[in-house]
PDB file of C-alpha atoms in Angstrom:
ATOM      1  CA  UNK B 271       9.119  -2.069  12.258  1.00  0.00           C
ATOM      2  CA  UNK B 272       9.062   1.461  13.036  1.00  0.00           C
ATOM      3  CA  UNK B 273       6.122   2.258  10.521  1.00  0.00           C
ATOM      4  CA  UNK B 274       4.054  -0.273  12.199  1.00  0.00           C
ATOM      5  CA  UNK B 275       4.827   1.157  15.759  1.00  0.00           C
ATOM      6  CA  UNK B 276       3.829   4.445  14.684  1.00  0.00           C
ATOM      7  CA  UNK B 277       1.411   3.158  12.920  1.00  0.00           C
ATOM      8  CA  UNK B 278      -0.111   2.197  16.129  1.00  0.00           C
ATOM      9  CA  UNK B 279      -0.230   5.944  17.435  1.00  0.00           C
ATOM     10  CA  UNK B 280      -2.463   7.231  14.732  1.00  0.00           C
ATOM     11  CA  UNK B 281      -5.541   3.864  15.230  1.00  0.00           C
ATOM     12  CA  UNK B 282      -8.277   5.772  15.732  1.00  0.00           C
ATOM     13  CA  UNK B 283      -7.166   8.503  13.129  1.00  0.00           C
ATOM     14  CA  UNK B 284      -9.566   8.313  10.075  1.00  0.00           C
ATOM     15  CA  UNK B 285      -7.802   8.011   6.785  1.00  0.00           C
ATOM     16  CA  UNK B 286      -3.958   8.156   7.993  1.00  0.00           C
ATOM     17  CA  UNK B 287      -1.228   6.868   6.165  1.00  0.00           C
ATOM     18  CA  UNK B 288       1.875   5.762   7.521  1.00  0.00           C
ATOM     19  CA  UNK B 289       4.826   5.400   4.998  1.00  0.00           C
ATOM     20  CA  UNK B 290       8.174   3.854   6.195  1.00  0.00           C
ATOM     21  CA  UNK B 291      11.432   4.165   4.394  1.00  0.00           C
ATOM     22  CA  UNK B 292      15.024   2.872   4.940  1.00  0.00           C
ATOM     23  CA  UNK B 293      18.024   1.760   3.125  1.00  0.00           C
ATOM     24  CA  UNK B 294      20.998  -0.250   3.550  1.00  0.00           C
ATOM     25  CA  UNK B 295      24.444  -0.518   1.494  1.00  0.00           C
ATOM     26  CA  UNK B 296      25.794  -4.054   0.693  1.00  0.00           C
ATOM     27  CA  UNK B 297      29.712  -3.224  -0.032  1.00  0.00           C
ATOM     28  CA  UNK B 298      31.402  -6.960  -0.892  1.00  0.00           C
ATOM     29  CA  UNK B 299      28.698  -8.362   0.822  1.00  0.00           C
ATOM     30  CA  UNK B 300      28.640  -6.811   4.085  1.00  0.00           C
ATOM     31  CA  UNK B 301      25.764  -5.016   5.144  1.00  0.00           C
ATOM     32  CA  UNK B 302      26.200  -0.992   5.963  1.00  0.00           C
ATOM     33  CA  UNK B 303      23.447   1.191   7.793  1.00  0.00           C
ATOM     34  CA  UNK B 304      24.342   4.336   8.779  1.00  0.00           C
ATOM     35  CA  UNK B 305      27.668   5.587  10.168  1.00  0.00           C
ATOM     36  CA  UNK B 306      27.746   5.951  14.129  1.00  0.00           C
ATOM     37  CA  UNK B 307      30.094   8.524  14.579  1.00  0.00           C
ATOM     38  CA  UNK B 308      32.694  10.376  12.026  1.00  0.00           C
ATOM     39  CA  UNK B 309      35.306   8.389  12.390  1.00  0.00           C
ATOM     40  CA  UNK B 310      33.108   5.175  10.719  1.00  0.00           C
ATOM     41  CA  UNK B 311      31.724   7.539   7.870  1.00  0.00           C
ATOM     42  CA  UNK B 312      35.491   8.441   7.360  1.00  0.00           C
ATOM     43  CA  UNK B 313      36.593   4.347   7.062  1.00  0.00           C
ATOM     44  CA  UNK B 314      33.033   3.868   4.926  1.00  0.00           C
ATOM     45  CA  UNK B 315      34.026   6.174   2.611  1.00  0.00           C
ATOM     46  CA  UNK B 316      37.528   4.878   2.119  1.00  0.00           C
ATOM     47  CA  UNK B 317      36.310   1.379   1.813  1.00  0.00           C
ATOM     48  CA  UNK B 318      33.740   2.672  -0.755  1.00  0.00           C
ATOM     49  CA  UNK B 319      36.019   4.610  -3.405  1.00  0.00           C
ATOM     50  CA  UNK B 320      36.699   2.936  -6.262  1.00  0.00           C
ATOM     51  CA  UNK B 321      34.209  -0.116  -5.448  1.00  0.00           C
ATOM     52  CA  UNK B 322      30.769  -0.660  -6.433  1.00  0.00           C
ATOM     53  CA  UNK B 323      27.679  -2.021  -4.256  1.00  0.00           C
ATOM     54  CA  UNK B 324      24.037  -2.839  -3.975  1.00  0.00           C
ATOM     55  CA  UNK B 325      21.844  -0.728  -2.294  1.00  0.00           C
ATOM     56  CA  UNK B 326      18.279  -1.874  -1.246  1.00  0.00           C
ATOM     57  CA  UNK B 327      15.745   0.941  -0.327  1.00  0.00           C
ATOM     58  CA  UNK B 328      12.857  -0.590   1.561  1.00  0.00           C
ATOM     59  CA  UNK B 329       9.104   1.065   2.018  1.00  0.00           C
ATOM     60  CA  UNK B 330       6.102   0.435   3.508  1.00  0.00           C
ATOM     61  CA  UNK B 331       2.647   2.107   3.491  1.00  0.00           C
ATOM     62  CA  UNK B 332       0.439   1.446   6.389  1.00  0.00           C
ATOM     63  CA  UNK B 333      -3.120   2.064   5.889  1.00  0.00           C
ATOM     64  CA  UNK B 334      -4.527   2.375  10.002  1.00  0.00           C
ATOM     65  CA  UNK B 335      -8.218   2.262   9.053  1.00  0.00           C
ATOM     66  CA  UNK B 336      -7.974  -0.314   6.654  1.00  0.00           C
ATOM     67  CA  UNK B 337      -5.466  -2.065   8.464  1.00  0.00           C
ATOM     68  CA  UNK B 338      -3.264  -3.046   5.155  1.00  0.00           C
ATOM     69  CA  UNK B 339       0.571  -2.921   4.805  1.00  0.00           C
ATOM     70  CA  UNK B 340       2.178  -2.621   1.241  1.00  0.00           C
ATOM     71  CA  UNK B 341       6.165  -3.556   1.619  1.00  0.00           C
ATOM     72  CA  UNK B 342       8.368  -2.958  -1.004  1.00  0.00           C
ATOM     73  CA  UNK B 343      12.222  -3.186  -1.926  1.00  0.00           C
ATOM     74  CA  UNK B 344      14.233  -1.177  -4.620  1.00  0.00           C
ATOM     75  CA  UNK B 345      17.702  -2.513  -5.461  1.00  0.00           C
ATOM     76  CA  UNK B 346      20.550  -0.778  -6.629  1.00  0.00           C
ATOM     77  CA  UNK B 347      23.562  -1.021  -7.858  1.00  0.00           C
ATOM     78  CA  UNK B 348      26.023   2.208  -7.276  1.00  0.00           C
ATOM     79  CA  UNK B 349      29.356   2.683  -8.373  1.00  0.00           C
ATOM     80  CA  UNK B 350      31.736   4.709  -6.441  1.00  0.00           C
ATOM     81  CA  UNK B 351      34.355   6.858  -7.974  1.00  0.00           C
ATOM     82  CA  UNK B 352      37.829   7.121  -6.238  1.00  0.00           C
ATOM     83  CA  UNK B 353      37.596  10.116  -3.740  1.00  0.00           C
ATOM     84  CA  UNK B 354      40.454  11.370  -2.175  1.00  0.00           C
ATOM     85  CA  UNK B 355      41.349  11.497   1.654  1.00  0.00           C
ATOM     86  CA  UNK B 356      40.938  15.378   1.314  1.00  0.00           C
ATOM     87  CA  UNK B 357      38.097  15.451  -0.445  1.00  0.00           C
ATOM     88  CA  UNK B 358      36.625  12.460   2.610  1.00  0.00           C
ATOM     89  CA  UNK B 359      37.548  14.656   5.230  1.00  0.00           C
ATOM     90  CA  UNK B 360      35.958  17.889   3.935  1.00  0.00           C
ATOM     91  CA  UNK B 361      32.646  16.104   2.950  1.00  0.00           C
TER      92      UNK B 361
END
């Protein structure tokens, strides 16, 4: 969604290109976007260690003159070694 609203700031710019990226992390099949604060990145990387996961990397191109969208998804699948707490807390 964000590609296409900036997408919508560049209309009468000839030629632009808008590309859009994102990913999310499926751990045990719940769905992780980025951490809000430390103290979540902290937990995420605890629950992470020693567990594997999917990852799917979404992208979109946005061509504003021609008024075309390509969308695509990668999937992943990531394994995560174990990490200690001390190691968590320094990264």
């Amino acid at each position: 969604h964000k590609a296409q609203t900036v997408a919508t700031q560049f209309n009468t710019v000839n030629n632009a290109l808008i590309l859009g990226c994102d990913s999310v992390l499926s751990i045990n099949g719940e769905i992780h976007g980025k951490p809000a604060n430390p103290e979540e990145a902290i937990a995420r990387w605890q629950q992470m260690r020693g567990n594997q996961g999917i990852l799917y990397t979404g992208h979109a191109l946005i061509d504003v003159s021609q008024d075309k969208t390509v969308v695509k998804c990668g999937i992943t699948k990531v394994y995560f070694t174990q990490v200690s707490d001390q190691a968590i807390a320094a990264y």
